[in-house]
Amino acid sequence: MALIGAGAVVLDGQVCRPGWLETSGDRIQACGAGPPPRPPDSDFPECTVAPGFIDMHVHGGGGAAYTDPRGIAEAAGFHLRHGTTTTLASLVTTSPPELIAGVRALAEATRRGVVAGIHLEGPWLARARCGAHDPDQLRAPDPAEIDAVLASGGAAIRMVTLAPELPGADDAIRRFLDAGVVVAVGHTDATYDQTRRAIDAGATVATHLCNAMPPLHHREPGPVLALLQDPRVTLELIADGVHVHPAVLAAVMGAAGPGRVSLITDAIAAAGCGDGAYRLGAMPIDVVSGVARVRGTSAIAGSTATMDRVFRSVAALAGLADAVRMAATTPARALGLDKVGELRAGYAADLVVLDADLRATAVMARGDWAA
């Protein structure tokens, strides 16, 4: 048993000043507002304790990538130190054999508890909206390939991003849903009506809304409006100050509410490192002034952000309690994850301690303080 006290604790959507929680093993035993019931084992009087962040879209960090089996633990450990206690490791577009190999490596990492599962961002994406994905490896969904991927990853595959206008996408959506995989719409050139059909078929997530899809137009609203206006859809947003203008962030959050917005990093291996040359899958990436782009182009290639950084940005716009919902509670529900994303009795003892500037100063994952 360990008792934690803090100047503020975010409980049940409320910022309690002060607050406390007690852990037992890997679970929260009890929590409450006000002073701790006895002298705490760990006391953070000038800090805020929030649920551990859940990043449902991240490719790497700390110089390591989830496409490299040798770097999986290193990338997850880097983001853990920035408050991410639940990671959905994202794979980019690659060849069929490399895709299967990547899925197998991450499935093993999921079984070991290093990550919480796999997000397949491609290869079933629109060439016109490929972003930082290798356009030569993009392809339409193939039933045999999907079956091979599902057989290799099993329950570790949590989410897949696809472009619903591609041939075979309708069948792919059904196959993934039948396997218990969340389907996201992204890297797409779909029309408004095509996007609506995908949502009606069961797609429930918008992959980094606004990015890698046609902009909203008053005569051709496209996927942005279809995804934004449907209450069944959770909207990923990259609040790194690069991908989406703060005014757009505020507008989306105001229209959809914190219960439908999930903050993500879309971070690549360069997160936490300096400017320089990197790779995202097969694509060469240059990071200049902290912004990653495909070499020789203006295409943004993921981010160099961490979850505590995007959390700070959104907390300044929406307030602390709503930022917690978007960084933890909403992504947990979007992915169907049980007993994470909130500080409640019986939930996983996953938490982040934030200083007065909302920087992660201590992190607990499954009841253990991270090094």
PDB file of N, CA, C and O in Angstrom, residues 14 83 130 245 257-258 268 304 338:
ATOM      1  N   GLN A  14     -12.995  16.300 -12.100  1.00  0.00           N
ATOM      2  CA  GLN A  14     -12.870  17.498 -11.281  1.00  0.00           C
ATOM      3  C   GLN A  14     -11.434  17.647 -10.771  1.00  0.00           C
ATOM      4  O   GLN A  14     -10.776  16.654 -10.456  1.00  0.00           O
ATOM      5  N   GLY A  83       5.010  10.775 -19.311  1.00  0.00           N
ATOM      6  CA  GLY A  83       3.650  10.615 -18.816  1.00  0.00           C
ATOM      7  C   GLY A  83       2.781   9.626 -19.540  1.00  0.00           C
ATOM      8  O   GLY A  83       1.647   9.384 -19.112  1.00  0.00           O
ATOM      9  N   CYS A 130      -0.808  10.544 -49.079  1.00  0.00           N
ATOM     10  CA  CYS A 130       0.115   9.604 -48.449  1.00  0.00           C
ATOM     11  C   CYS A 130       0.920  10.238 -47.318  1.00  0.00           C
ATOM     12  O   CYS A 130       1.402   9.529 -46.425  1.00  0.00           O
ATOM     13  N   HIS A 245      -3.668  24.593 -36.468  1.00  0.00           N
ATOM     14  CA  HIS A 245      -3.641  25.932 -35.875  1.00  0.00           C
ATOM     15  C   HIS A 245      -4.427  25.923 -34.556  1.00  0.00           C
ATOM     16  O   HIS A 245      -5.465  25.255 -34.444  1.00  0.00           O
ATOM     17  N   GLY A 257     -16.445  18.569 -28.150  1.00  0.00           N
ATOM     18  CA  GLY A 257     -16.378  18.353 -26.710  1.00  0.00           C
ATOM     19  C   GLY A 257     -15.254  17.403 -26.352  1.00  0.00           C
ATOM     20  O   GLY A 257     -14.813  16.589 -27.181  1.00  0.00           O
ATOM     21  N   PRO A 258     -14.769  17.467 -25.116  1.00  0.00           N
ATOM     22  CA  PRO A 258     -13.627  16.641 -24.709  1.00  0.00           C
ATOM     23  C   PRO A 258     -13.915  15.147 -24.715  1.00  0.00           C
ATOM     24  O   PRO A 258     -12.977  14.350 -24.742  1.00  0.00           O
ATOM     25  N   ILE A 268       7.653  10.537 -33.909  1.00  0.00           N
ATOM     26  CA  ILE A 268       8.576   9.632 -34.572  1.00  0.00           C
ATOM     27  C   ILE A 268       9.825   9.485 -33.708  1.00  0.00           C
ATOM     28  O   ILE A 268       9.911  10.058 -32.618  1.00  0.00           O
ATOM     29  N   THR A 304       7.635  15.677 -33.286  1.00  0.00           N
ATOM     30  CA  THR A 304       8.672  15.470 -32.277  1.00  0.00           C
ATOM     31  C   THR A 304       8.115  15.730 -30.879  1.00  0.00           C
ATOM     32  O   THR A 304       8.868  15.982 -29.936  1.00  0.00           O
ATOM     33  N   ASP A 338      -9.886  -1.274 -20.719  1.00  0.00           N
ATOM     34  CA  ASP A 338     -10.586  -1.412 -19.443  1.00  0.00           C
ATOM     35  C   ASP A 338      -9.713  -0.937 -18.286  1.00  0.00           C
ATOM     36  O   ASP A 338      -8.516  -1.220 -18.234  1.00  0.00           O
TER      37      ASP A 338
END
